[in-house]
């Protein structure tokens, strides 16, 4: 007895297509994890740089506090005030030589700016006196932005928090640095700290 069964359509290649789809899904998952890892690493590096900036500002405040001659006189301009890219004046080595207040300030500022440059990527700092409080100084530090940050996905508040120094309030509650000439340069991340030596 020979029965004829209707022919089944050939399903050749279905297993291959299923395998390719599974491979595509796996590849997308791995790419997503890689992007998450890079983003996490970038944010970790930004957080470390910001923590280092806070420590550097505290270091400068301690240096200013220990310079009694300048602290008591509080001259204008203060010898600790300094601009972007401006290297502190060459001063005697105050570790081996007795220095007056201005020489100690130049020595401290030079050593401190070298620390900023070595501890922050492409780091620099600007030290300025507050316009609203004669005893308060602003320390604005900048460093090269770490890549892989996705600014397009950041909210406006997050972008302002990480890239602008003018969203900070000083001792009197005035918003910003209080000075038009003190801003964060483009393509840098900045951190503003007010100190009172």
Coordinates of N, CA and C in Angstrom, one line a residue:
X1 N 0.8 -1.1 0.0 CA 0.0 0.0 0.0 C 0.9 1.2 0.0
X2 N 0.7 2.0 -1.0 CA 1.6 3.1 -1.2 C 0.7 4.4 -1.1
X3 N 0.9 5.0 0.0 CA 0.1 6.2 0.2 C 0.9 7.4 -0.2
X4 N 0.3 8.3 -0.8 CA 1.0 9.5 -1.2 C 0.6 10.6 -0.2
X5 N 1.6 11.1 0.4 CA 1.3 12.3 1.3 C 1.6 13.6 0.5
X6 N 0.8 14.5 0.9 CA 1.1 15.8 0.2 C 2.5 16.3 0.6
X7 N 3.1 16.9 -0.4 CA 4.5 17.4 -0.2 C 4.5 18.5 0.8
X8 N 5.5 18.4 1.8 CA 5.7 19.5 2.7 C 6.6 20.6 2.1
X9 N 6.3 21.8 2.3 CA 7.3 22.8 1.8 C 8.6 22.6 2.5
X10 N 9.6 22.8 1.7 CA 11.0 22.7 2.3 C 11.3 23.9 3.3
X11 N 11.8 23.5 4.4 CA 12.1 24.6 5.4 C 13.7 24.6 5.6
X12 N 14.3 24.6 4.5 CA 15.8 24.6 4.6 C 16.2 26.1 5.0
X13 N 17.2 26.2 5.9 CA 17.7 27.5 6.3 C 17.1 28.1 7.4
X14 N 16.0 27.6 7.9 CA 15.3 28.2 9.1 C 16.2 28.2 10.3
X15 N 16.8 27.1 10.6 CA 17.7 27.1 11.7 C 18.9 28.1 11.6
X16 N 19.3 28.3 10.4 CA 20.4 29.3 10.2 C 19.9 30.7 10.4
X17 N 18.7 31.0 10.0 CA 18.1 32.3 10.2 C 17.9 32.5 11.7
X18 N 17.4 31.5 12.4 CA 17.3 31.6 13.9 C 18.6 31.8 14.6
X19 N 19.6 31.1 14.2 CA 20.9 31.3 14.8 C 21.5 32.7 14.5
X20 N 21.2 33.3 13.3 CA 21.7 34.6 13.0 C 21.0 35.7 13.8
X21 N 19.7 35.5 14.0 CA 18.9 36.4 14.8 C 19.4 36.4 16.2
X22 N 19.6 35.2 16.7 CA 20.1 35.0 18.1 C 21.5 35.7 18.3
X23 N 22.3 35.5 17.3 CA 23.6 36.2 17.3 C 23.5 37.7 17.3
X24 N 22.6 38.2 16.5 CA 22.3 39.7 16.4 C 21.9 40.2 17.7
X25 N 20.9 39.5 18.4 CA 20.5 39.9 19.7 C 21.6 39.9 20.7
X26 N 22.4 38.9 20.7 CA 23.6 38.8 21.6 C 24.5 39.9 21.3
X27 N 24.8 40.2 20.1 CA 25.7 41.3 19.7 C 25.2 42.6 20.2
X28 N 23.9 42.9 20.1 CA 23.4 44.1 20.6 C 23.5 44.2 22.1
X29 N 23.2 43.1 22.8 CA 23.4 43.1 24.2 C 24.8 43.4 24.7
X30 N 25.8 42.8 24.0 CA 27.2 43.0 24.3 C 27.6 44.4 24.0
X31 N 27.1 45.0 22.9 CA 27.4 46.4 22.6 C 26.8 47.3 23.7
X32 N 25.5 47.0 24.1 CA 24.9 47.8 25.2 C 25.7 47.7 26.5
X33 N 26.2 46.6 26.8 CA 27.0 46.4 28.1 C 28.3 47.2 27.9
X34 N 28.9 47.1 26.7 CA 30.2 47.8 26.5 C 30.0 49.3 26.7
X35 N 28.9 49.8 26.1 CA 28.6 51.3 26.2 C 28.3 51.6 27.7
X36 N 27.6 50.8 28.4 CA 27.3 51.0 29.8 C 28.7 51.1 30.6
X37 N 29.6 50.2 30.3 CA 30.9 50.1 30.9 C 31.7 51.4 30.7
X38 N 31.7 51.8 29.4 CA 32.4 53.0 29.1 C 31.8 54.2 29.8
X39 N 30.5 54.3 29.8 CA 29.8 55.4 30.4 C 30.1 55.4 31.9
X40 N 30.1 54.3 32.5 CA 30.4 54.1 34.0 C 31.8 54.6 34.3
X41 N 32.7 54.1 33.4 CA 34.1 54.5 33.6 C 34.4 56.0 33.5
X42 N 33.7 56.6 32.5 CA 33.8 58.0 32.3 C 33.3 58.8 33.5
X43 N 32.1 58.4 33.9 CA 31.5 59.1 35.1 C 32.4 58.9 36.3
X44 N 33.0 57.7 36.5 CA 33.9 57.5 37.6 C 35.1 58.4 37.5
X45 N 35.6 58.6 36.3 CA 36.8 59.5 36.2 C 36.4 60.9 36.5
X46 N 35.2 61.3 36.0 CA 34.8 62.7 36.3 C 34.5 62.9 37.8
X47 N 34.0 61.9 38.4 CA 33.8 62.0 39.9 C 35.1 62.1 40.6
X48 N 36.1 61.3 40.2 CA 37.4 61.3 40.8 C 38.1 62.7 40.6
X49 N 37.9 63.3 39.4 CA 38.5 64.6 39.1 C 37.9 65.6 40.0
X50 N 36.6 65.5 40.1 CA 35.9 66.5 40.9 C 36.3 66.4 42.4
X51 N 36.4 65.2 42.9 CA 36.9 65.0 44.3 C 38.3 65.5 44.5
X52 N 39.1 65.3 43.5 CA 40.5 65.9 43.5 C 40.5 67.4 43.5
X53 N 39.6 68.0 42.8 CA 39.4 69.5 42.8 C 39.1 70.0 44.1
X54 N 38.2 69.3 44.8 CA 37.8 69.7 46.2 C 39.0 69.6 47.1
X55 N 39.8 68.5 47.0 CA 41.0 68.4 47.9 C 42.0 69.5 47.6
X56 N 42.2 69.8 46.3 CA 43.1 70.8 45.9 C 42.7 72.2 46.4
X57 N 41.4 72.5 46.4 CA 40.9 73.7 47.0 C 41.1 73.8 48.5
X58 N 40.9 72.7 49.1 CA 41.2 72.6 50.6 C 42.7 72.8 50.9
X59 N 43.5 72.3 50.0 CA 45.0 72.4 50.2 C 45.4 73.9 50.0
X60 N 44.8 74.6 49.0 CA 45.1 76.0 48.9 C 44.6 76.8 50.1
X61 N 43.4 76.5 50.6 CA 42.9 77.2 51.8 C 43.8 77.1 52.9
X62 N 44.4 75.9 53.1 CA 45.3 75.6 54.2 C 46.6 76.4 54.0
X63 N 47.1 76.5 52.8 CA 48.3 77.2 52.5 C 48.1 78.7 52.8
X64 N 46.9 79.2 52.4 CA 46.6 80.6 52.6 C 46.4 80.9 54.1
X65 N 45.8 79.9 54.8 CA 45.6 80.1 56.3 C 46.9 80.1 57.0
X66 N 47.9 79.3 56.6 CA 49.2 79.3 57.3 C 50.1 80.4 57.0
X67 N 49.8 81.3 56.0 CA 50.6 82.4 55.7 C 50.0 83.6 56.5
X68 N 50.4 83.7 57.7 CA 49.8 84.7 58.6 C 50.1 86.1 58.2
X69 N 51.2 86.4 57.6 CA 51.5 87.8 57.2 C 50.5 88.3 56.1
X70 N 50.2 87.5 55.1 CA 49.3 87.9 54.1 C 47.8 87.8 54.6
X71 N 47.5 86.8 55.4 CA 46.2 86.7 56.0 C 45.8 87.9 56.8
X72 N 46.7 88.3 57.7 CA 46.4 89.5 58.5 C 46.3 90.8 57.7
X73 N 47.2 91.0 56.8 CA 47.2 92.2 56.0 C 46.1 92.2 55.0
X74 N 45.8 91.1 54.5 CA 44.7 90.9 53.4 C 44.9 92.0 52.3
X75 N 46.0 92.1 51.7 CA 46.3 93.1 50.7 C 45.4 93.0 49.5
X76 N 45.3 94.1 48.7 CA 44.6 94.0 47.5 C 45.5 94.5 46.4
X77 N 45.9 93.8 45.4 CA 45.5 92.4 45.2 C 46.2 91.5 46.1
X78 N 45.6 90.4 46.4 CA 46.2 89.4 47.2 C 47.2 88.6 46.4
X79 N 48.4 88.3 47.0 CA 49.4 87.5 46.2 C 48.9 86.1 45.8
X80 N 47.9 85.6 46.3 CA 47.4 84.3 45.9 C 46.5 84.4 44.7
X81 N 46.0 85.5 44.4 CA 45.1 85.7 43.2 C 45.9 85.4 41.9
X82 N 45.3 84.6 41.0 CA 46.1 84.1 39.9 C 45.1 83.8 38.8
X83 N 45.5 83.9 37.5 CA 44.6 83.6 36.4 C 44.9 82.3 35.7
X84 N 44.1 82.0 34.6 CA 44.3 80.8 33.8 C 45.7 80.9 33.2
X85 N 46.4 79.8 33.3 CA 47.7 79.6 32.6 C 48.8 80.5 33.1
X86 N 48.5 81.3 34.1 CA 49.5 82.2 34.7 C 50.3 81.4 35.7
X87 N 51.6 81.3 35.5 CA 52.4 80.6 36.4 C 52.8 81.6 37.5
X88 N 52.8 81.1 38.7 CA 53.2 81.9 39.8 C 54.7 82.4 39.7
X89 N 55.0 83.6 40.2 CA 56.3 84.1 40.1 C 57.3 83.2 40.8
X90 N 58.5 83.2 40.3 CA 59.6 82.3 40.9 C 59.9 83.0 42.2
X91 N 59.9 82.1 43.2 CA 60.2 82.6 44.6 C 61.3 81.7 45.2
X92 N 61.9 82.2 46.2 CA 62.9 81.4 46.9 C 62.2 80.1 47.5
X93 N 63.0 79.1 47.7 CA 62.5 77.9 48.3 C 62.3 78.1 49.8
X94 N 61.0 78.3 50.1 CA 60.6 78.7 51.5 C 60.8 77.5 52.5
X95 N 61.1 76.3 51.9 CA 61.3 75.2 52.8 C 62.7 75.3 53.4
X96 N 63.7 75.9 52.7 CA 65.0 76.0 53.2 C 65.5 77.4 53.5
X97 N 64.7 78.4 53.1 CA 65.0 79.8 53.3 C 63.8 80.5 54.0
X98 N 64.2 81.5 54.9 CA 63.1 82.3 55.5 C 62.5 83.2 54.5
X99 N 61.2 83.2 54.4 CA 60.5 84.0 53.4 C 59.5 85.0 54.0
X100 N 59.3 86.1 53.4 CA 58.2 87.0 53.8 C 56.9 86.5 53.3
X101 N 55.8 87.2 53.6 CA 54.5 86.7 53.2 C 54.3 86.6 51.7
X102 N 54.7 87.6 51.0 CA 54.6 87.6 49.5 C 55.4 86.5 48.9
X103 N 56.6 86.3 49.4 CA 57.4 85.2 48.9 C 56.8 83.8 49.2
X104 N 56.3 83.7 50.4 CA 55.7 82.4 50.7 C 54.4 82.2 49.9
X105 N 53.7 83.2 49.6 CA 52.5 83.1 48.7 C 52.9 82.7 47.3
X106 N 54.0 83.3 46.8 CA 54.4 82.9 45.4 C 54.9 81.4 45.4
X107 N 55.6 81.0 46.5 CA 56.1 79.7 46.6 C 54.9 78.7 46.7
X108 N 54.0 79.0 47.6 CA 52.8 78.1 47.7 C 52.0 78.0 46.4
X109 N 51.8 79.2 45.8 CA 51.0 79.2 44.6 C 51.6 78.4 43.5
X110 N 52.9 78.5 43.3 CA 53.7 77.8 42.3 C 53.5 76.2 42.6
X111 N 53.8 75.8 43.8 CA 53.7 74.4 44.1 C 52.3 73.9 44.0
X112 N 51.3 74.7 44.3 CA 49.9 74.3 44.2 C 49.5 74.2 42.8
X113 N 49.8 75.1 41.9 CA 49.5 75.1 40.5 C 50.1 73.9 39.8
X114 N 51.3 73.5 40.3 CA 52.0 72.3 39.7 C 51.2 71.1 40.1
X115 N 50.7 71.0 41.3 CA 49.8 69.9 41.7 C 48.6 69.8 40.9
X116 N 48.0 71.0 40.6 CA 46.7 71.0 39.8 C 47.0 70.5 38.4
X117 N 48.1 70.9 37.9 CA 48.5 70.4 36.5 C 48.8 68.9 36.5
X118 N 49.4 68.4 37.5 CA 49.8 67.0 37.5 C 48.7 66.1 37.9
X119 N 47.7 66.6 38.7 CA 46.7 65.7 39.2 C 45.4 65.7 38.4
X120 N 45.2 66.8 37.6 CA 44.0 66.9 36.8 C 44.4 66.9 35.3
X121 N 43.8 66.1 34.5 CA 44.2 66.1 33.0 C 44.0 67.5 32.4
X122 N 45.2 68.0 31.9 CA 45.2 69.3 31.3 C 44.6 70.4 32.3
X123 N 45.0 70.2 33.6 CA 44.4 71.0 34.7 C 45.0 72.4 34.8
X124 N 44.2 73.3 35.2 CA 44.6 74.7 35.5 C 43.6 75.2 36.5
X125 N 44.0 76.4 37.1 CA 43.2 77.0 38.1 C 43.2 78.5 38.1
X126 N 42.2 79.1 38.5 CA 42.0 80.5 38.6 C 41.6 80.8 40.0
X127 N 42.4 81.7 40.7 CA 42.1 82.1 42.0 C 41.7 83.6 42.0
X128 N 40.5 84.0 42.5 CA 40.1 85.3 42.5 C 39.4 85.7 43.8
X129 N 39.4 87.0 44.1 CA 38.7 87.5 45.3 C 37.2 87.7 45.0
X130 N 36.4 87.3 45.9 CA 34.9 87.5 45.7 C 34.6 89.0 45.7
X131 N 33.7 89.4 44.8 CA 33.3 90.8 44.8 C 32.4 91.2 45.9
X132 N 31.8 90.2 46.6 CA 30.8 90.5 47.6 C 31.4 90.3 49.0
X133 N 32.5 89.6 49.1 CA 33.1 89.4 50.5 C 34.6 89.4 50.4
X134 N 35.2 90.4 51.0 CA 36.6 90.7 50.8 C 37.5 89.5 51.4
X135 N 36.9 88.8 52.3 CA 37.7 87.7 53.0 C 37.4 86.3 52.3
X136 N 36.7 86.3 51.2 CA 36.4 85.1 50.5 C 37.0 85.0 49.2
X137 N 37.5 83.9 48.8 CA 38.2 83.7 47.5 C 37.5 82.6 46.7
X138 N 37.4 82.7 45.5 CA 36.9 81.7 44.6 C 38.0 81.0 44.0
X139 N 37.9 79.6 43.9 CA 38.9 78.8 43.3 C 38.2 78.1 42.2
X140 N 38.5 78.4 40.9 CA 37.8 77.8 39.8 C 38.9 76.9 39.1
X141 N 38.6 75.6 39.2 CA 39.6 74.7 38.5 C 39.0 74.1 37.3
X142 N 39.8 73.9 36.3 CA 39.3 73.3 35.0 C 40.2 72.1 34.7
X143 N 39.6 71.2 33.9 CA 40.3 70.0 33.4 C 39.7 69.6 32.1
X144 N 40.4 68.9 31.3 CA 39.9 68.4 30.0 C 38.7 67.5 30.3
X145 N 37.7 67.7 29.5 CA 36.5 66.8 29.6 C 36.9 65.4 29.2
X146 N 36.3 64.5 30.0 CA 36.5 63.1 29.6 C 35.6 62.7 28.5
X147 N 36.1 62.0 27.5 CA 35.3 61.6 26.4 C 34.2 60.6 26.8
X148 N 33.4 60.3 25.9 CA 32.3 59.3 26.0 C 31.2 59.7 26.9
X149 N 31.2 61.0 27.3 CA 30.0 61.5 28.0 C 29.0 61.9 26.9
X150 N 27.8 61.4 27.1 CA 26.7 61.7 26.2 C 25.9 62.9 26.6
X151 N 26.4 64.1 26.2 CA 25.7 65.3 26.7 C 24.3 65.4 26.1
X152 N 24.0 64.8 24.9 CA 22.7 64.9 24.3 C 21.7 64.2 25.2
X153 N 22.0 63.3 26.0 CA 21.1 62.6 26.8 C 21.0 63.2 28.2
X154 N 21.9 64.1 28.6 CA 21.9 64.7 29.9 C 20.7 65.7 29.9
X155 N 20.1 65.9 31.1 CA 19.1 66.9 31.2 C 19.8 68.2 31.3
X156 N 19.1 69.3 31.1 CA 19.6 70.6 31.2 C 20.3 70.9 32.6
X157 N 19.6 70.4 33.6 CA 20.2 70.6 35.0 C 21.5 69.8 35.2
X158 N 21.5 68.6 34.6 CA 22.8 67.8 34.8 C 23.9 68.5 34.0
X159 N 23.6 69.0 32.8 CA 24.6 69.6 32.0 C 25.2 70.9 32.7
X160 N 24.3 71.6 33.3 CA 24.7 72.8 34.0 C 25.5 72.4 35.2
X161 N 25.1 71.4 35.9 CA 25.9 70.9 37.1 C 27.3 70.6 36.8
X162 N 27.5 69.9 35.6 CA 28.8 69.4 35.3 C 29.7 70.3 34.5
X163 N 29.1 71.3 33.8 CA 29.9 72.1 32.9 C 29.9 73.6 33.2
X164 N 29.1 74.1 34.1 CA 29.0 75.5 34.3 C 29.4 75.8 35.7
X165 N 30.2 76.9 35.9 CA 30.6 77.3 37.2 C 29.7 78.4 37.7
X166 N 28.8 78.9 36.8 CA 28.0 80.1 37.2 C 26.7 79.7 37.8
X167 N 26.5 78.4 38.1 CA 25.3 78.0 38.8 C 25.5 77.8 40.3
X168 N 26.6 78.4 40.8 CA 27.0 78.3 42.2 C 26.7 79.6 42.9
X169 N 26.3 79.6 44.1 CA 26.1 80.8 44.9 C 27.2 81.1 45.8
X170 N 27.5 82.4 46.0 CA 28.6 82.8 46.9 C 28.0 83.0 48.3
X171 N 28.8 83.5 49.2 CA 28.4 83.6 50.6 C 27.2 84.5 50.8
X172 N 26.9 85.5 50.0 CA 25.8 86.4 50.1 C 24.6 85.9 49.4
X173 N 24.7 84.7 48.7 CA 23.6 84.2 47.9 C 23.6 84.6 46.5
X174 N 24.6 85.5 46.1 CA 24.6 85.9 44.7 C 25.0 84.7 43.8
X175 N 24.2 84.6 42.7 CA 24.5 83.4 41.8 C 25.7 83.7 40.9
X176 N 26.5 82.7 40.7 CA 27.6 82.7 39.8 C 28.9 83.2 40.6
X177 N 29.9 83.4 39.8 CA 31.2 83.8 40.4 C 31.2 85.2 40.9
X178 N 30.2 86.0 40.4 CA 30.2 87.4 40.7 C 31.1 88.3 39.9
X179 N 31.8 87.6 39.0 CA 32.7 88.4 38.1 C 32.5 87.9 36.7
X180 N 32.3 88.9 35.8 CA 32.1 88.5 34.3 C 33.4 87.9 33.7
X181 N 34.6 88.2 34.3 CA 35.8 87.7 33.7 C 36.1 86.3 34.2
X182 N 35.3 85.7 35.1 CA 35.6 84.4 35.7 C 34.6 83.4 35.2
X183 N 34.9 82.7 34.1 CA 34.0 81.7 33.5 C 34.7 80.5 33.2
X184 N 34.0 79.4 33.0 CA 34.6 78.1 32.5 C 34.8 78.2 31.0
X185 N 36.1 77.9 30.6 CA 36.3 77.9 29.1 C 35.6 76.7 28.5
X186 N 35.2 76.9 27.2 CA 34.6 75.8 26.5 C 35.5 74.6 26.4
X187 N 34.9 73.4 26.3 CA 35.5 72.1 26.2 C 36.3 71.7 27.4
X188 N 36.0 72.3 28.6 CA 36.6 71.9 29.8 C 35.5 71.7 30.8
X189 N 35.8 70.9 31.8 CA 34.9 70.7 33.0 C 35.5 71.6 34.1
X190 N 34.6 72.3 34.7 CA 35.1 73.2 35.8 C 34.4 72.9 37.1
X191 N 35.1 73.2 38.2 CA 34.6 73.1 39.5 C 34.9 74.3 40.3
X192 N 33.9 75.0 40.9 CA 34.1 76.2 41.6 C 33.9 76.0 43.1
X193 N 34.9 76.4 43.9 CA 34.8 76.3 45.3 C 35.2 77.7 45.9
X194 N 34.4 78.1 46.9 CA 34.7 79.3 47.6 C 35.4 78.9 48.9
X195 N 36.5 79.6 49.2 CA 37.2 79.3 50.4 C 37.3 80.6 51.2
X196 N 37.5 80.5 52.5 CA 37.7 81.6 53.4 C 38.9 81.3 54.3
X197 N 40.1 81.8 53.9 CA 41.3 81.4 54.6 C 41.3 82.1 56.0

